[in-house]
DNA sequence: ATCGTTGCTCTTTTT
DNA sequence: GAGCAACGAT
């Protein structure tokens, strides 16, 4: 990483000199001078901007310890926001280790968990007693908005995860008679979600100047929001948006809440979105201090609304804020660091940074291209078998898409290599897991989505019509509530009949209602793990699985769910603050009564918090340290982690960078993702590609990723594995990739026209995907601000000459839309683009 | 009214 | 390979 020193964008505040602080706490000795400066920063906000492995997370951890030990800050007034629950847990442990035993009451959580916690705490009662207000100020604040942005969920509210939210969305869509063929629900939902995370309001998209997609999506979104509120449910976005709007519309609530956030620390700031930024702003009190840490090269969530401007504008947003840059990498060896640096240097949208390591020596990253995805997996397996030293859990295989894990897993199973696929949502998206969770959900609250799912598995002769009829039994009450009331009331048979159900249907409904009651009885006494077992027995779910296929796998997954329950519940007990137990008061609002359990405390709260925490589980959260086995996960899930040995599998065009990013998407983000992956490695880094790969059942023919050729060729070793006999025999430096083409003629599938159409490619460097710079003949000079006006001609180092058609923003944020003569219209950030103008 | 089967489509990353 | 709409059987 021998980048020229980047332009100084931020001056480090001279006020926070290191000498001010005597490192009385021994743990400060574990920091280098720049880290120490950041950790002990006082009196203002601070951005730590630094590359991979430079100890940003360590700075946060030590700062928390320092705030408590040296500045005597009440831990309850410290909040650190991390990207996953797992990293929050690790941070909690490290702080404990630094400070010694003693409970840390600091909030260490994710943004979503924070939103949840606030919403759970903000009951009318809690608020009234804290502020002396009377009446229902919160609820009224929500109503006063008119637009309905602010909404205080009823106390029994639940979180719908992506699947559940999408199910609601689909219902709304079909209620509006919008076919899912013409209007992809997932697309529309994510369109709205992205908009919401940019603080846009999709319900205002009905105006004529919106494009068709948005108008339609906006219509569905209004229905969706109404349906979610009627169900007493919040989605992931709500967890951020609702607290924001509630505080905005109710200043005393904001003041009351902000008082707790005297010290706010944010990890992975480069991947925060606009709402999160606003939340941070809203939560800061007058004398609060904010520290954010981030790395613009590791921003990998722009596709879901992460906004790099949060980092770029930090000093504008928080005037007087300091910036500390860390430059020493403690994680990787020089060759790995250099290779990663040379890759990400291909991005234009970056500030640039220098990063060095004392870990001289070490082996160069190795790239190998295999014939097929299966051979790729076998190659990886072989490399792992050959490593005698490494602990398996210190090895990670990272890939772009989940689908890639299958092939690797199969090979690993065959070769008996212990491994773990990390990916929580994957696990919780399994059918059997979702089915059982629907039952659990039903025990806790009257949830129609859960009712529909549970009542149909195993099938009980009750379908959509009957459930709709249940929903109409009592106006304004859910089908689940009606069922519970009818079945649990006196003379249920008569009630059902009077409600208009035929005897046969009534009998089935009653049987199901009684099943739920009996399970509620169990839920009130037994731990969640036991409850799961009882549920699948009594509901006939076990029997259903035994009749079907993959019985053992599926039962095994439910066993895992039960053991996850044990772990999560015991974790939760440790983390819980007294306020987590929100006792629900009798509510006057009928629609708010979504609680199916009555007021029985204890085990029910445990079950509720278990369900809450499941909904918020990140992929990375499902990994349990200490369990042996190679880790398999997506690159996204690997963010923030480190391993001795890292394999990046599937380094192929259209897979990585993914095809969607090539078609007008964000290739730079893919490159950052690759950078993130490479920099997870401490000692060894292997990159691999397959020449042909099964993608959705079809065999596809793929070129090696451009990222391989973008890495400085002196920093990566290319091995030929197309012929296994030659594997490892010859290392050579890739000035040309010739020789990688062998062996394909033998393949059976070579009659497939798709194969024959592929031109023989013998030089990766000549890949058409690699953009050759467009030359501008004529003399130019670097552009200055006054050159960059609409209509002026500029010259871009890669795209060549073009005319500015639109400008937006100003200063560091100045963005230009330029119609390039050769390469079409593109939007560039003036600061990054190294533009020139004709002299 | 409900349930299971068939045939079709589209394929990223996630809190 | 999963999810879904549409169909036909119960
Ligand atoms: N001053 C130090 N001395 C020794 N080791 C350090 C020091 N600072 C950080 N480390 C180690 O370097 C590694 C990377 O640190 P950390 O995870 O905090 O970096 P990071 O900047 O958050 O990384 P990334 O952005 O890549 O996730 C860790 O193993 C950490 O223990």
Coordinates of N, CA and C in Angstrom, one line a residue, chain A residues 679-785:
Chain A
X679 N -8.7 -8.7 3.3 CA -8.1 -8.2 4.6 C -8.6 -8.9 5.8
X680 N -9.4 -10.0 5.7 CA -9.7 -10.8 6.8 C -8.6 -11.7 7.2
X681 N -7.7 -11.9 6.3 CA -6.6 -12.9 6.4 C -5.4 -12.4 7.2
X682 N -5.0 -13.2 8.2 CA -3.8 -12.9 8.9 C -2.6 -13.4 8.2
X683 N -2.6 -14.7 7.8 CA -1.3 -15.2 7.3 C -1.4 -15.7 5.9
X684 N -2.5 -16.4 5.5 CA -2.5 -17.0 4.2 C -3.8 -16.6 3.5
X685 N -3.7 -16.3 2.2 CA -4.9 -15.9 1.5 C -4.9 -16.7 0.1
X686 N -6.0 -17.4 -0.1 CA -6.1 -18.1 -1.4 C -7.3 -17.6 -2.1
X687 N -7.2 -17.3 -3.4 CA -8.3 -16.9 -4.2 C -8.5 -18.0 -5.3
X688 N -9.7 -18.4 -5.5 CA -9.9 -19.4 -6.5 C -11.1 -19.1 -7.4
X689 N -11.1 -19.7 -8.6 CA -12.2 -19.5 -9.5 C -12.4 -20.8 -10.2
X690 N -13.6 -21.0 -10.8 CA -13.9 -22.1 -11.6 C -14.2 -21.7 -13.0
X691 N -13.8 -22.5 -14.0 CA -14.0 -22.1 -15.3 C -15.5 -22.3 -15.7
X692 N -16.0 -23.4 -15.2 CA -17.4 -23.6 -15.4 C -18.1 -23.9 -14.1
X693 N -19.3 -23.4 -13.9 CA -20.0 -23.5 -12.7 C -21.4 -23.7 -12.9
X694 N -22.1 -24.5 -12.1 CA -23.5 -24.6 -12.1 C -24.2 -23.5 -11.4
X695 N -24.9 -22.7 -12.1 CA -25.6 -21.6 -11.6 C -27.1 -21.8 -11.8
X696 N -27.9 -22.1 -10.8 CA -29.3 -22.4 -11.0 C -29.6 -23.5 -11.9
X697 N -28.9 -24.6 -11.7 CA -29.2 -25.7 -12.5 C -28.5 -25.7 -13.8
X698 N -28.1 -24.5 -14.3 CA -27.5 -24.5 -15.6 C -26.0 -24.3 -15.5
X699 N -25.3 -25.0 -16.4 CA -23.9 -24.9 -16.4 C -23.5 -23.6 -17.1
X700 N -22.6 -22.8 -16.4 CA -22.2 -21.6 -16.9 C -20.7 -21.5 -17.1
X701 N -20.3 -20.7 -18.0 CA -18.9 -20.6 -18.4 C -18.4 -19.3 -18.0
X702 N -17.4 -19.2 -17.1 CA -17.1 -17.9 -16.5 C -15.6 -17.6 -16.6
X703 N -15.3 -16.3 -16.8 CA -14.0 -15.8 -16.9 C -13.5 -15.5 -15.5
X704 N -12.2 -15.5 -15.2 CA -11.7 -15.1 -13.9 C -12.1 -13.6 -13.6
X705 N -12.3 -13.4 -12.4 CA -12.7 -12.0 -12.0 C -11.7 -11.0 -12.4
X706 N -12.2 -9.8 -12.8 CA -11.3 -8.7 -13.1 C -10.5 -8.3 -11.8
X707 N -11.0 -8.7 -10.7 CA -10.3 -8.3 -9.5 C -8.9 -9.0 -9.4
X708 N -8.9 -10.2 -10.0 CA -7.6 -10.9 -10.0 C -6.6 -10.1 -10.8
X709 N -7.0 -9.6 -11.9 CA -6.1 -8.9 -12.8 C -5.8 -7.5 -12.3
X710 N -6.6 -7.0 -11.4 CA -6.4 -5.7 -10.9 C -5.4 -5.7 -9.7
X711 N -5.2 -6.8 -9.1 CA -4.2 -6.9 -8.1 C -2.8 -6.8 -8.8
X712 N -2.0 -6.1 -8.2 CA -0.6 -5.9 -8.8 C -0.1 -7.3 -9.0
X713 N 0.3 -7.6 -10.3 CA 0.7 -9.0 -10.6 C 1.9 -9.4 -9.9
X714 N 2.7 -8.5 -9.4 CA 3.9 -8.9 -8.6 C 3.5 -9.4 -7.2
X715 N 2.2 -9.1 -6.9 CA 1.8 -9.4 -5.5 C 1.0 -10.7 -5.4
X716 N 0.7 -11.4 -6.5 CA -0.1 -12.5 -6.4 C 0.5 -13.6 -7.2
X717 N 0.4 -14.8 -6.7 CA 1.0 -16.0 -7.4 C -0.2 -16.8 -8.1
X718 N 0.0 -17.1 -9.3 CA -1.1 -17.8 -10.0 C -0.7 -19.3 -10.2
X719 N -1.5 -20.2 -9.8 CA -1.2 -21.6 -10.0 C -2.2 -22.2 -11.0
X720 N -1.7 -23.2 -11.7 CA -2.6 -23.9 -12.7 C -3.1 -25.1 -12.0
X721 N -4.4 -25.2 -11.9 CA -5.0 -26.4 -11.3 C -5.9 -27.1 -12.3
X722 N -5.9 -26.6 -13.5 CA -6.8 -27.3 -14.5 C -6.4 -28.7 -14.7
X723 N -5.1 -28.9 -14.6 CA -4.6 -30.3 -14.6 C -4.1 -30.6 -13.2
X724 N -4.8 -31.4 -12.5 CA -4.5 -31.6 -11.1 C -3.1 -32.1 -10.9
X725 N -2.5 -32.9 -11.9 CA -1.2 -33.4 -11.7 C -0.2 -32.2 -11.6
X726 N -0.5 -31.2 -12.3 CA 0.4 -30.1 -12.4 C 0.3 -29.1 -11.1
X727 N -0.7 -29.4 -10.4 CA -1.0 -28.5 -9.3 C 0.2 -28.3 -8.4
X728 N 0.4 -27.1 -8.1 CA 1.5 -26.8 -7.2 C 2.9 -27.0 -7.8
X729 N 3.0 -27.5 -9.0 CA 4.3 -27.8 -9.5 C 5.0 -26.5 -10.0
X730 N 4.2 -25.6 -10.5 CA 4.8 -24.4 -11.0 C 4.1 -23.2 -10.6
X731 N 4.8 -22.3 -9.9 CA 4.2 -21.0 -9.6 C 4.8 -20.1 -10.6
X732 N 3.9 -19.2 -11.1 CA 4.5 -18.2 -12.0 C 3.7 -16.9 -11.9
X733 N 4.3 -15.9 -12.3 CA 3.7 -14.6 -12.1 C 2.9 -14.3 -13.4
X734 N 1.7 -13.9 -13.2 CA 0.7 -13.8 -14.3 C 0.9 -12.6 -15.2
X735 N 1.8 -12.6 -16.1 CA 1.8 -11.5 -17.1 C 0.8 -11.9 -18.2
X736 N 0.7 -13.2 -18.3 CA -0.4 -13.7 -19.2 C -1.0 -14.9 -18.6
X737 N -2.2 -15.1 -18.8 CA -2.9 -16.3 -18.2 C -2.9 -17.5 -19.2
X738 N -2.1 -17.4 -20.2 CA -2.1 -18.5 -21.2 C -1.7 -19.8 -20.4
X739 N -2.3 -20.9 -20.9 CA -2.0 -22.1 -20.2 C -3.1 -22.5 -19.3
X740 N -4.1 -21.7 -19.1 CA -5.2 -22.0 -18.3 C -6.3 -22.7 -19.0
X741 N -6.1 -22.9 -20.3 CA -7.2 -23.3 -21.1 C -7.4 -24.8 -21.2
X742 N -6.5 -25.6 -20.7 CA -6.5 -27.0 -21.0 C -7.7 -27.8 -20.5
X743 N -7.8 -29.0 -21.0 CA -8.7 -30.0 -20.4 C -10.2 -29.8 -20.6
X744 N -10.6 -28.7 -21.1 CA -12.0 -28.6 -21.2 C -12.6 -29.4 -22.3
X745 N -11.8 -29.7 -23.3 CA -12.3 -30.4 -24.5 C -12.9 -31.8 -24.1
X746 N -12.3 -32.3 -23.0 CA -12.7 -33.7 -22.6 C -14.1 -33.7 -22.0
X747 N -14.6 -32.6 -21.6 CA -15.8 -32.7 -20.8 C -17.0 -33.1 -21.6
X748 N -17.8 -33.9 -21.0 CA -19.0 -34.4 -21.7 C -19.9 -33.3 -22.2
X749 N -20.0 -32.2 -21.4 CA -21.0 -31.2 -21.8 C -20.5 -30.3 -22.9
X750 N -19.3 -30.7 -23.5 CA -18.8 -29.8 -24.5 C -19.6 -29.7 -25.8
X751 N -20.6 -30.6 -25.9 CA -21.5 -30.6 -27.0 C -22.5 -29.5 -26.8
X752 N -22.6 -29.1 -25.6 CA -23.6 -28.0 -25.3 C -23.2 -26.8 -26.0
X753 N -24.1 -26.2 -26.8 CA -23.8 -25.0 -27.6 C -23.3 -23.9 -26.7
X754 N -23.8 -23.8 -25.5 CA -23.4 -22.8 -24.6 C -21.9 -22.8 -24.4
X755 N -21.3 -24.0 -24.5 CA -19.9 -24.1 -24.3 C -19.2 -23.7 -25.5
X756 N -19.6 -24.1 -26.6 CA -18.9 -23.8 -27.9 C -18.9 -22.4 -28.2
X757 N -19.9 -21.7 -27.8 CA -20.0 -20.3 -28.1 C -18.9 -19.5 -27.4
X758 N -18.4 -20.0 -26.3 CA -17.4 -19.3 -25.5 C -16.1 -19.2 -26.3
X759 N -15.7 -18.0 -26.6 CA -14.4 -17.9 -27.3 C -13.3 -18.4 -26.3
X760 N -12.3 -19.0 -26.9 CA -11.1 -19.3 -26.0 C -10.5 -18.0 -25.6
X761 N -10.2 -18.0 -24.3 CA -9.7 -16.8 -23.7 C -8.4 -17.1 -23.1
X762 N -7.3 -16.6 -23.7 CA -6.1 -16.9 -23.1 C -5.4 -15.8 -22.4
X763 N -6.0 -14.6 -22.4 CA -5.3 -13.6 -21.7 C -6.3 -12.8 -20.9
X764 N -6.2 -13.0 -19.6 CA -7.1 -12.3 -18.7 C -7.0 -10.8 -18.9
X765 N -5.8 -10.4 -19.1 CA -5.5 -9.0 -19.1 C -6.2 -8.3 -20.3
X766 N -6.5 -9.1 -21.3 CA -7.2 -8.6 -22.4 C -8.7 -8.7 -22.3
X767 N -9.1 -9.1 -21.1 CA -10.5 -9.2 -20.9 C -11.3 -7.9 -21.3
X768 N -12.4 -8.1 -22.0 CA -13.1 -6.9 -22.5 C -13.7 -6.1 -21.3
X769 N -13.8 -6.8 -20.2 CA -14.4 -6.1 -19.1 C -13.5 -5.0 -18.5
X770 N -12.2 -5.2 -18.7 CA -11.3 -4.2 -18.2 C -11.4 -2.9 -19.0
X771 N -11.7 -1.8 -18.4 CA -11.9 -0.6 -19.2 C -10.6 0.0 -19.5
X772 N -10.3 0.2 -20.7 CA -9.1 0.8 -21.2 C -9.4 2.3 -21.1
X773 N -8.4 3.1 -20.5 CA -8.7 4.5 -20.4 C -8.9 5.1 -21.8
X774 N -9.8 6.1 -21.8 CA -10.1 6.8 -23.1 C -9.2 8.0 -23.1
X775 N -8.4 8.1 -24.2 CA -7.4 9.1 -24.3 C -8.0 10.4 -24.7
X776 N -7.5 11.5 -24.2 CA -7.9 12.8 -24.7 C -6.6 13.5 -25.2
X777 N -6.7 13.8 -26.5 CA -5.5 14.5 -27.0 C -5.7 16.0 -26.9
X778 N -4.7 16.6 -26.5 CA -4.8 18.1 -26.2 C -4.4 18.3 -24.8
X779 N -3.9 19.5 -24.5 CA -3.4 19.7 -23.2 C -4.4 20.1 -22.2
X780 N -4.3 19.6 -21.0 CA -5.3 19.9 -19.9 C -4.6 20.3 -18.7
X781 N -5.3 20.8 -17.8 CA -4.8 21.1 -16.4 C -5.9 20.6 -15.4
X782 N -5.5 20.3 -14.2 CA -6.4 19.9 -13.2 C -7.6 20.9 -13.0
X783 N -8.7 20.4 -12.8 CA -9.9 21.2 -12.7 C -9.9 21.8 -11.3
X784 N -10.4 23.1 -11.2 CA -10.6 23.6 -9.9 C -12.1 23.9 -9.8
X785 N -12.6 24.2 -8.6 CA -14.0 24.3 -8.4 C -14.8 25.1 -9.4

